[in-house]
Coordinates of C-alpha atoms in Angstrom, one line a residue:
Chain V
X601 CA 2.1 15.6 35.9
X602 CA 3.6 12.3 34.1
X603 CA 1.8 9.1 34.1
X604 CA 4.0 7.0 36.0
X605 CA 5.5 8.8 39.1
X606 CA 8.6 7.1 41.0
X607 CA 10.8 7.5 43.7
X608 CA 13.7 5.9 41.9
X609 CA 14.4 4.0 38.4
X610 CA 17.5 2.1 38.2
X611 CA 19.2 1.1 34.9
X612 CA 22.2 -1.5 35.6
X613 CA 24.7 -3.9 34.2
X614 CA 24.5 -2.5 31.1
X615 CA 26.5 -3.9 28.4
X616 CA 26.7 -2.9 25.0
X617 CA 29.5 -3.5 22.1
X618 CA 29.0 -3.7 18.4
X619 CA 30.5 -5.5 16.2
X620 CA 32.3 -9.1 16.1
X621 CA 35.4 -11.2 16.6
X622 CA 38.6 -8.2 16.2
X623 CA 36.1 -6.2 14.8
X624 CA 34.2 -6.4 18.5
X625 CA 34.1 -2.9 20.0
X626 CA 32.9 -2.3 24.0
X627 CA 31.3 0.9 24.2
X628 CA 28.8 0.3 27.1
X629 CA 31.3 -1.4 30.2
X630 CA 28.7 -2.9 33.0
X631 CA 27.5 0.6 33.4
X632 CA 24.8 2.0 35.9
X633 CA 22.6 4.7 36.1
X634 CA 20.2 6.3 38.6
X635 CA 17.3 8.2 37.8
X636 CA 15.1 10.1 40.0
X637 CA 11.4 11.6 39.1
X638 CA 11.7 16.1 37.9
X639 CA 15.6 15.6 38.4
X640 CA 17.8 16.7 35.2
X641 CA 20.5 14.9 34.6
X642 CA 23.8 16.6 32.3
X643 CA 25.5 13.5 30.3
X644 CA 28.8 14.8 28.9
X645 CA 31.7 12.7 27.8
X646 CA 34.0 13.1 24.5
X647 CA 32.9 12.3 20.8
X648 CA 32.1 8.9 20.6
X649 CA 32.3 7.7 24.0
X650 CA 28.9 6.0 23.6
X651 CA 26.4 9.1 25.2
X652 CA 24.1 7.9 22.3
X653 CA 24.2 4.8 22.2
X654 CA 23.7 4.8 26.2
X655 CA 20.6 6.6 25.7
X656 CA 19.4 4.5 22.4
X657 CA 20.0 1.8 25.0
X658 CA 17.8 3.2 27.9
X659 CA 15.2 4.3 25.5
X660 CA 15.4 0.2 24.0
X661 CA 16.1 1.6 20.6
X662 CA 18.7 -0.4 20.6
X663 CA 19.0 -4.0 22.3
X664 CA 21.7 -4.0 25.2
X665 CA 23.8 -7.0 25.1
X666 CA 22.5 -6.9 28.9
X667 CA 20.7 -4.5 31.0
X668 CA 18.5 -4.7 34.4
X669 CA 15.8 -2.2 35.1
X670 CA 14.7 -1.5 38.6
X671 CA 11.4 0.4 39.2
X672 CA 10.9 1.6 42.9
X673 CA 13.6 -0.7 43.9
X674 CA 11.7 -3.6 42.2
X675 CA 13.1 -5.5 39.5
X676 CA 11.9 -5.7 36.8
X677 CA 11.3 -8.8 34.0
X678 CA 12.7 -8.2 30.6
X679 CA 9.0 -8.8 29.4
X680 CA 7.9 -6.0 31.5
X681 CA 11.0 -4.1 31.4
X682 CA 10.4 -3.4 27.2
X683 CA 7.2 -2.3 27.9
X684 CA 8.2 -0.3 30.5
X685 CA 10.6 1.3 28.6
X686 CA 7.9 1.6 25.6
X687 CA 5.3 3.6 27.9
X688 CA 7.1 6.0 30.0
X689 CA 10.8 7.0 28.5
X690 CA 11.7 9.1 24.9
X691 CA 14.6 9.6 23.5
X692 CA 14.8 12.7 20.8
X693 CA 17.2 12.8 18.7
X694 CA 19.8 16.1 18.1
X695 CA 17.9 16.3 14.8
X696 CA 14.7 14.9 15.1
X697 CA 13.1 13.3 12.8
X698 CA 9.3 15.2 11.4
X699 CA 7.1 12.7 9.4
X700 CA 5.3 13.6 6.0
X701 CA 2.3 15.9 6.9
X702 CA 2.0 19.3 8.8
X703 CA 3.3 20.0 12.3
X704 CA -0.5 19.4 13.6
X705 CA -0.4 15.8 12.2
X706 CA 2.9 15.1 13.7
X707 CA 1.4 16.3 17.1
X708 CA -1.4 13.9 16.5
X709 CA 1.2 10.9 16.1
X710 CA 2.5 11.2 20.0
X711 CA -1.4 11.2 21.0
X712 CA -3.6 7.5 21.2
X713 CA -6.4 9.4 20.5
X714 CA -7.2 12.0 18.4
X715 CA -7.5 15.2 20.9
X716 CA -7.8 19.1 19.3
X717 CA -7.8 20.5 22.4
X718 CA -4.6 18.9 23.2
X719 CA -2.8 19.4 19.9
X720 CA -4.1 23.3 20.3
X721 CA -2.8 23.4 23.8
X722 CA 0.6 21.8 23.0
X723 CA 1.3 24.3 19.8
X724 CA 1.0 27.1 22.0
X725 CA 3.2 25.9 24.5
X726 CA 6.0 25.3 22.0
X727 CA 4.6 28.7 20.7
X728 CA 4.6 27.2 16.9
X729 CA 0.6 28.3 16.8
X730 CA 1.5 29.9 13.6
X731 CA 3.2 27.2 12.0
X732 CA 0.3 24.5 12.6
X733 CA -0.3 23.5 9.3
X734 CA 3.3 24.2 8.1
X735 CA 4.6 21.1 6.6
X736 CA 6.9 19.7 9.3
X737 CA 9.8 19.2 7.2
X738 CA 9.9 22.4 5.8
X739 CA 10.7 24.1 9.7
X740 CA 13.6 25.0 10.9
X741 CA 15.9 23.4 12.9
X742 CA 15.0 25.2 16.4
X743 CA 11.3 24.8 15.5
X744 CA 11.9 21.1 14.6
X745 CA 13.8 20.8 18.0
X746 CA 10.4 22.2 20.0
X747 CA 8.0 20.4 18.0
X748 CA 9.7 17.3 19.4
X749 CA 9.5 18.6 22.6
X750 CA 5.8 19.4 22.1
X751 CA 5.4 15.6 21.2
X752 CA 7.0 14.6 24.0
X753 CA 4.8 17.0 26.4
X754 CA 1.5 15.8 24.6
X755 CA 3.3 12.0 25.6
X756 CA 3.9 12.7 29.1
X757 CA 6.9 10.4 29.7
X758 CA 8.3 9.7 33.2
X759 CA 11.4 9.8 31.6
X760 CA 13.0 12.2 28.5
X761 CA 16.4 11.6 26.8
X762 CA 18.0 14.5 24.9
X763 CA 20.4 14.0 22.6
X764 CA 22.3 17.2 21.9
X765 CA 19.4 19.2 21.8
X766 CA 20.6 22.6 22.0
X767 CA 23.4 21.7 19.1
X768 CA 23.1 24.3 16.0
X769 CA 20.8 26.7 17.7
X770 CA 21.7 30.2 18.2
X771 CA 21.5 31.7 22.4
X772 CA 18.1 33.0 21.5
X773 CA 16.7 29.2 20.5
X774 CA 18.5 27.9 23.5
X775 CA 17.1 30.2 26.1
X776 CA 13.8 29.0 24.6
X777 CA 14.7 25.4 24.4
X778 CA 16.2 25.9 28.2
X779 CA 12.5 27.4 29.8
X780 CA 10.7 24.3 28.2
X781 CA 13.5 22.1 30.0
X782 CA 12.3 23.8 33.2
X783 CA 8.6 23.4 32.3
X784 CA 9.1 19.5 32.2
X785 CA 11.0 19.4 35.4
X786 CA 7.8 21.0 37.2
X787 CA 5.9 18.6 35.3
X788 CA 8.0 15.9 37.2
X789 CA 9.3 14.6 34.2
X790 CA 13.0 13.1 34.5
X791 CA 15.0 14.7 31.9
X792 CA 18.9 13.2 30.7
X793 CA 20.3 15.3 28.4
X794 CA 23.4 14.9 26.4
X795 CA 25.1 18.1 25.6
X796 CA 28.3 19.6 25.7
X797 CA 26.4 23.1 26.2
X798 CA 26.8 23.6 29.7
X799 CA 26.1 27.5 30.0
X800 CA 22.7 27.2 29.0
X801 CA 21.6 23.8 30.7
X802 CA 22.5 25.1 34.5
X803 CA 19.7 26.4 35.3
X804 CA 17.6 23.1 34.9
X805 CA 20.4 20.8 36.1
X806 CA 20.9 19.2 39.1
X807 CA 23.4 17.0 38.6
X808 CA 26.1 16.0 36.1
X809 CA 27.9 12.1 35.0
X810 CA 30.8 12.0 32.6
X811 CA 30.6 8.8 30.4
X812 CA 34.2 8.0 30.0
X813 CA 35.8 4.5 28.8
X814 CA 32.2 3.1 28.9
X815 CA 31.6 3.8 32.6
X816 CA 29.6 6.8 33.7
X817 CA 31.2 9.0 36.6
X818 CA 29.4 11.6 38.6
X819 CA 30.7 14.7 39.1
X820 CA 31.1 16.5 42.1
X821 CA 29.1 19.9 42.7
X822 CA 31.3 22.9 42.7
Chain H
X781 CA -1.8 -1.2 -45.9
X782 CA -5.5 -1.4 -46.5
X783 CA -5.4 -4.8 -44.9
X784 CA -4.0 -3.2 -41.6
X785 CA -6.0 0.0 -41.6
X786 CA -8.8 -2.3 -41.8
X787 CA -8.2 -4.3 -39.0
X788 CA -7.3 -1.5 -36.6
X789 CA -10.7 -0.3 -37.3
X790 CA -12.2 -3.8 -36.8
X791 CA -10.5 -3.5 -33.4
X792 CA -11.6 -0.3 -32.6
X793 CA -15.4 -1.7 -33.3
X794 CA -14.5 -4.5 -31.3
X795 CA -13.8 -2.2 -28.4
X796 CA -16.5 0.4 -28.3
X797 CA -19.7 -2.0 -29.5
X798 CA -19.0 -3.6 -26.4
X799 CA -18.3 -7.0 -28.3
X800 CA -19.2 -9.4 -24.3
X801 CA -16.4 -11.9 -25.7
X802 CA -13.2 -9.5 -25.5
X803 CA -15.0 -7.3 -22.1
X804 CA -15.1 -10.7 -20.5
X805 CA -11.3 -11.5 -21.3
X806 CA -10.5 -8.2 -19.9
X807 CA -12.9 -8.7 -17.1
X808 CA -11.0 -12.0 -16.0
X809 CA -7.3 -10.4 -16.6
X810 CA -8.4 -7.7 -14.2
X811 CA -10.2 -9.7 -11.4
X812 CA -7.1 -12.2 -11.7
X813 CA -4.2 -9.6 -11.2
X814 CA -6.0 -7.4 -8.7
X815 CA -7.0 -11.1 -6.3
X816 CA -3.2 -11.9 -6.9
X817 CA -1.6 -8.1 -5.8
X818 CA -3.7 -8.1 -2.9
X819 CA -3.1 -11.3 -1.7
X820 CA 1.0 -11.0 -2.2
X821 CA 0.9 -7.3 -0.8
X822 CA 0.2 -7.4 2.9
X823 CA 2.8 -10.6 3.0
X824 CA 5.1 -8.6 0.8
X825 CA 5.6 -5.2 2.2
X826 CA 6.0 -7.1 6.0
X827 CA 8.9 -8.7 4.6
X828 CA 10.2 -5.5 3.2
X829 CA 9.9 -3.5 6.6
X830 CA 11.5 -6.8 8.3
X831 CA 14.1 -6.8 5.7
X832 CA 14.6 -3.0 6.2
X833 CA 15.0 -2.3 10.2
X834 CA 15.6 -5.6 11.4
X835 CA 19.2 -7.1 11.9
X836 CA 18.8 -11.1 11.8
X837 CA 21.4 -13.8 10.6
X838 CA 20.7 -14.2 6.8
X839 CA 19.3 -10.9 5.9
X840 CA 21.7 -9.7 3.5
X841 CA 21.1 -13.3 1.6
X842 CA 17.6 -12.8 1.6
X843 CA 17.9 -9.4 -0.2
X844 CA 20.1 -10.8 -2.6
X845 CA 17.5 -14.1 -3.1
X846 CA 14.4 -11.9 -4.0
X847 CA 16.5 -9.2 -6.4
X848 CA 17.6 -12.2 -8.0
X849 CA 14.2 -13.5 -8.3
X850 CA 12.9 -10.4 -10.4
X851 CA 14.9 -11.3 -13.3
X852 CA 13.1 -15.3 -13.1
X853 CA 11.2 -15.4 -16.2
X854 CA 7.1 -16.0 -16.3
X855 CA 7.7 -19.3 -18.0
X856 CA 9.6 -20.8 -15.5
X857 CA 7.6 -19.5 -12.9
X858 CA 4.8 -21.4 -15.0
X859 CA 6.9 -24.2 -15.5
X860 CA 7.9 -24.7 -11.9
X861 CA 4.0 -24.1 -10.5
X862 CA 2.7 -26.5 -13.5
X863 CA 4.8 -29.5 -12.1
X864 CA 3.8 -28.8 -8.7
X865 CA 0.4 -28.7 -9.6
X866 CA 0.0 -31.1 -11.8
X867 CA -1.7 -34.6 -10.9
X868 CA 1.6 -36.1 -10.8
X869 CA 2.4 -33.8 -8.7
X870 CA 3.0 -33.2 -4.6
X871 CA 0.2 -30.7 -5.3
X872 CA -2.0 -32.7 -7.7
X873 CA -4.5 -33.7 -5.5
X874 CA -5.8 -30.3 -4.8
X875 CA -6.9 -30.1 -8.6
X876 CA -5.8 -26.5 -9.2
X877 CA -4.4 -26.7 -12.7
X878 CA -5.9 -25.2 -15.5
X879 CA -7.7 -23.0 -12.9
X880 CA -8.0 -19.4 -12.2
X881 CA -6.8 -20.2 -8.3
X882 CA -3.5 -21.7 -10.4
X883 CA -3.4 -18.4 -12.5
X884 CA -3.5 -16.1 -9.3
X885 CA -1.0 -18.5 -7.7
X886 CA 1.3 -17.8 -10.4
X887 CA 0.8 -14.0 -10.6
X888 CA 1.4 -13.8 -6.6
X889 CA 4.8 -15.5 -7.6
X890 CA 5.7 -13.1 -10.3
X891 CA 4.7 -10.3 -7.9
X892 CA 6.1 -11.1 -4.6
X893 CA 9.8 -10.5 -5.3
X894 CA 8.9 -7.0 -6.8
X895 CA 6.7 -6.0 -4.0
X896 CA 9.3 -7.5 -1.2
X897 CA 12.3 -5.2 -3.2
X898 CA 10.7 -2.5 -3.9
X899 CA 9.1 -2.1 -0.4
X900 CA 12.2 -3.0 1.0
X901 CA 14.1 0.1 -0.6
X902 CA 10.9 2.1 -0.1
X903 CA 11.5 1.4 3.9
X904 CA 15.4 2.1 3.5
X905 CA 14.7 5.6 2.1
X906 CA 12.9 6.4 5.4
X907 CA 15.9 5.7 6.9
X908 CA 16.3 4.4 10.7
X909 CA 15.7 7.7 12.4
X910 CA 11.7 7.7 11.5
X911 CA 11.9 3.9 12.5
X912 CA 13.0 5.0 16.1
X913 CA 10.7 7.9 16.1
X914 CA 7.8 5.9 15.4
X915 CA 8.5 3.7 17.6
X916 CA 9.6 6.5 20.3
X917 CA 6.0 8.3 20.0
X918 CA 3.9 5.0 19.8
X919 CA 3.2 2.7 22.7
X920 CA 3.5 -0.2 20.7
X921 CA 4.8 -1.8 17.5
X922 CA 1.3 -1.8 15.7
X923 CA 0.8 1.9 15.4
X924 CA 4.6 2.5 15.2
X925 CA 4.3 0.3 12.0
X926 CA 1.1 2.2 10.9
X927 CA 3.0 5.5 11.0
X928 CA 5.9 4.5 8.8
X929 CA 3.3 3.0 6.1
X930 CA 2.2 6.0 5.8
X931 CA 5.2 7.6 5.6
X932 CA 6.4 5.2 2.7
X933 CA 2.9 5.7 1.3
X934 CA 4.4 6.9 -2.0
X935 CA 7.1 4.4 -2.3
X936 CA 4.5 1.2 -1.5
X937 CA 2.4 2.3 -4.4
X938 CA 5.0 2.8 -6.5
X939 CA 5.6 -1.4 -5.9
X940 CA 2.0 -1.8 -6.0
X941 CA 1.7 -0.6 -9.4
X942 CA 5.3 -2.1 -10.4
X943 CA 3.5 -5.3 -9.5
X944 CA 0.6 -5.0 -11.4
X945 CA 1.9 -3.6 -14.6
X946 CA 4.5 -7.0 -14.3
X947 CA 1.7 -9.4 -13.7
X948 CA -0.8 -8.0 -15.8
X949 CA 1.0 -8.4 -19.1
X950 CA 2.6 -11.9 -18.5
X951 CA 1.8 -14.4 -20.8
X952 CA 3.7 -17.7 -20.1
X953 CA 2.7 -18.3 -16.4
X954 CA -0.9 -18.0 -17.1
X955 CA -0.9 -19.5 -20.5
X956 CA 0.4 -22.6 -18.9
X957 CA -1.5 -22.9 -15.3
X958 CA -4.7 -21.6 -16.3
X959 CA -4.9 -23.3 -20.0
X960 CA -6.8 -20.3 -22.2
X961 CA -10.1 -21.9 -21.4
X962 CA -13.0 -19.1 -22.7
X963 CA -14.7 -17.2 -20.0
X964 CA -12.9 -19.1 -17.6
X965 CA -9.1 -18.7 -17.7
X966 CA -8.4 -16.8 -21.0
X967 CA -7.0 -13.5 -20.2
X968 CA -5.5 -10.7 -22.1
X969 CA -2.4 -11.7 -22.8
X970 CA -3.3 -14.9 -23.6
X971 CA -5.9 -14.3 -26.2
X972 CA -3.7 -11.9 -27.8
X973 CA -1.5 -15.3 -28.0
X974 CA -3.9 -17.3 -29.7
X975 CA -5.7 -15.0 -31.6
X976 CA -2.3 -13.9 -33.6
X977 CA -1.4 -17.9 -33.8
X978 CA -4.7 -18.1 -35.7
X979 CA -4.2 -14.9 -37.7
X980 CA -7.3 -13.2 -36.3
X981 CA -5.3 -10.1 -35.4
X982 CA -8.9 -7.5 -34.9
X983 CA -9.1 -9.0 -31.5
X984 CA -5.5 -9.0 -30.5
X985 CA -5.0 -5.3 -31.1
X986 CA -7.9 -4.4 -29.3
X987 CA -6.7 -6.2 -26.0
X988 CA -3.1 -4.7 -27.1
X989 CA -4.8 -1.4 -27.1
X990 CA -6.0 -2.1 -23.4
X991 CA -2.6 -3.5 -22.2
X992 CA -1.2 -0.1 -23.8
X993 CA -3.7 2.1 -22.3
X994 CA -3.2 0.3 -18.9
X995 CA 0.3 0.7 -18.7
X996 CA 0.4 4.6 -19.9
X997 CA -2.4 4.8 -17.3
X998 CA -0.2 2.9 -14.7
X999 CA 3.1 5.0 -15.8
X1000 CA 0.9 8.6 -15.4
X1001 CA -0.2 7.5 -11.8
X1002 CA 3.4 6.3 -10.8
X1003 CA 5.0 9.8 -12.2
X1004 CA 2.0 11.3 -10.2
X1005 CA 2.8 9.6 -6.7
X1006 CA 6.3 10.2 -7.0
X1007 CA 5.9 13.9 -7.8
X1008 CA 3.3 14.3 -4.8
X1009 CA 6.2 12.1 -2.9
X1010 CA 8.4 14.9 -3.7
X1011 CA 7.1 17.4 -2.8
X1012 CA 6.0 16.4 0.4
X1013 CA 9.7 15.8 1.0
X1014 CA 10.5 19.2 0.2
X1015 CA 12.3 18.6 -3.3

């Protein structure tokens, strides 16, 4: 189970643009989202409508010109919002990034202590056993994506933001990818993913927002 | 000919019969530049992560101020800390000239901007992705930072050992604050100064033949980290 449960977490007013003067560019329009604990969430929109950004922004890997964060309808401080936001949400990235060392020692990184048992557990659950003391750079791009995803089950956030996690994997890798997706859900982990690869993410979804012009719209179940 | 063959050898007795005069000039370069790398370092390499994933008004000026300050020659850098320190000076009361505290001061000086750039660009080459993971996979700032050190690991020693091979081998910064007093301030670099002004040149080639040794040392371990750096990077 994650660390934090919650009946709701709110993300709201949030405001993002980069650069200045002419130059100034909105890509985040006073936008809200909803979260609810083990729901999956499908974030489409078109190249560069801001899906990244959005969930750089919710992950506070990147400062939001504003934002208000609402835990179980309570709002939160900015003090405690970041903090928040440190503990109990991950983004991944569509290519994620593996430090220096083998794939055990990258395990160990999303760990406060050092746990074996827990490092052992979470290899065989991304089923990369036999890769434990490959060098974590040197793995492919599907084991790269699960090895992420084994960090992130070894964190236990309350909330997980994909970013195109299924891009450049073949339909054997995304099945894979896809069961793990499940397996978080039943953890009650919240899980946002970005993807344009619908097919493969219906089984875990339950519901899906368009970002368009900097505004996120939900879509309607068919 | 005879003349030099001679005192190369002279040197080279110098050196191995353990002559205490020219081990405790050596002694004092060392304990000098290692006190002055360790002290800039941990300052240093902050500034270089700072400088590297933080976006404040300034930065870029910044960057430019301390790659302009690796070209500043020792002797100024002596020249500026002498007037400072001297009794005339704003610092004068605190009686540091002619000291080894003023020689250490001087060497952190020389160091800092090397450390700060070369930390910096050793940070850069990470690029902002491992930043954000760090910091994505840590539950706070201190670990996240302990993470990407390590990851840099090969870079940072790289500027550690830029630093020292810099400082080590400067002569006008320490000739000037620390005054070549014997067994106090009088260094390597220095002695080889005044021992070729008084045309005793025995003891000047053997500290030359440390300074030499030192560097090839230094340039062996450098090729070494960056080959281990890499490989560990897949290349």
């Amino acid at each position: 189970m994650v660390d934090k449960p919650f009946n709701s977490l709110e993300f709201s007013h949030i405001k993002k643009s980069f650069g200045r003067g002419r130059q100034n560019k909105r890509i985040l329009k006073d936008t809200h989202i909803h979260l609810k604990q083990g729901e999956c969430t499908l974030l489409s929109g078109k190249n560069g409508s801001g899906k990244s950004t959005l969930m750089r922004t919710l992950a506070g890997l990147i400062k939001a010109d504003s934002i208000a964060i609402s835990f179980n309808e309570q709002l939160l401080d900015n003090k405690k919002a970041y903090s928040f936001i440190r503990q109990h949400v991950m983004y991944l990235y569509q290519e994620p990034y593996m430090f220096d060392g083998s794939v055990r020692r990258n395990l160990g990184y999303a760990l406060v202590r050092k746990n074996t048992d827990k490092i052992k557990q979470a290899l065989k659950w991304a089923d990369l056993e036999h890769r434990e003391d490959t060098e974590a750079k040197c793995l492919s791009g599907g084991e790269k994506q699960r090895l992420a995803l084994a960090q992130a089950w070894l964190k236990q956030p309350s909330v997980l933001l994909l970013d195109e996690p299924t891009a450049n994997m073949d339909k054997h890798a995304k099945i894979r990818t896809g069961k793990l997706f499940a397996e978080f859900k039943q953890r009650g982990t919240t899980l946002l993913i970005a993807s344009h690869d619908l097919d493969h993410l219906l089984q875990v979804m339950d519901r899906r927002l368009i970002l368009e012009n900097g505004k996120l719209l939900e879509v309607e179940k068919e | 000919m005879d003349s030099l063959s001679n005192t190369i050898i002279e040197a080279l007795t110098l050196l191995f019969n353990g002559n205490a005069e020219l081990w405790t000039i050596i002694g004092i370069s060392f304990q000098i530049s290692s006190t002055a790398i360790l002290i800039a370092s941990v300052p240093a390499v902050l500034i270089g992560f700072t400088l590297a994933y933080s976006n404040f008004f300034g930065r870029r000026l910044l960057i430019s101020v301390f790659n302009t300050l690796l070209a500043v020659p020792a002797v100024v850098v002596g020249l500026t800390l002498y007037i400072l320190l001297s009794r005339q000076g704003p610092l004068g009361e605190w009686h540091l000239l002619f000291t080894q505290t003023a020689m250490v001061l001087g060497q952190i000086t020389l160091s800092f901007p090397i450390l700060v750039a070369m930390s910096h660009s050793a940070f850069q080459s990470a690029e902002m992705r491992a930043w954000d993971t760090a910091r994505t996979l840590s539950n706070n700032s201190i670990s996240a930072f302990v993470i990407m050190l390590r990851e840099v690991r090969f870079g940072l020693l790289g500027a550690l050992l830029a630093g020292y091979g810099r400082i080590i081998a400067e002569v006008g910064a320490s000739m000037m604050l620390g005054g070549n007093i014997l067994h106090y301030t009088r260094n390597i670099p220095t002695a080889i100064a005044l021992e070729t002004s008084k045309g005793e040149f025995a003891q000047g080639i053997a500290l030359g033949i440390i300074l030499v040794l030192m560097a090839f040392l230094l340039t062996m371990i450098l090729h070494y980290i960056q080959g281990r750096g890499m490989l560990a990077h897949g290349r």
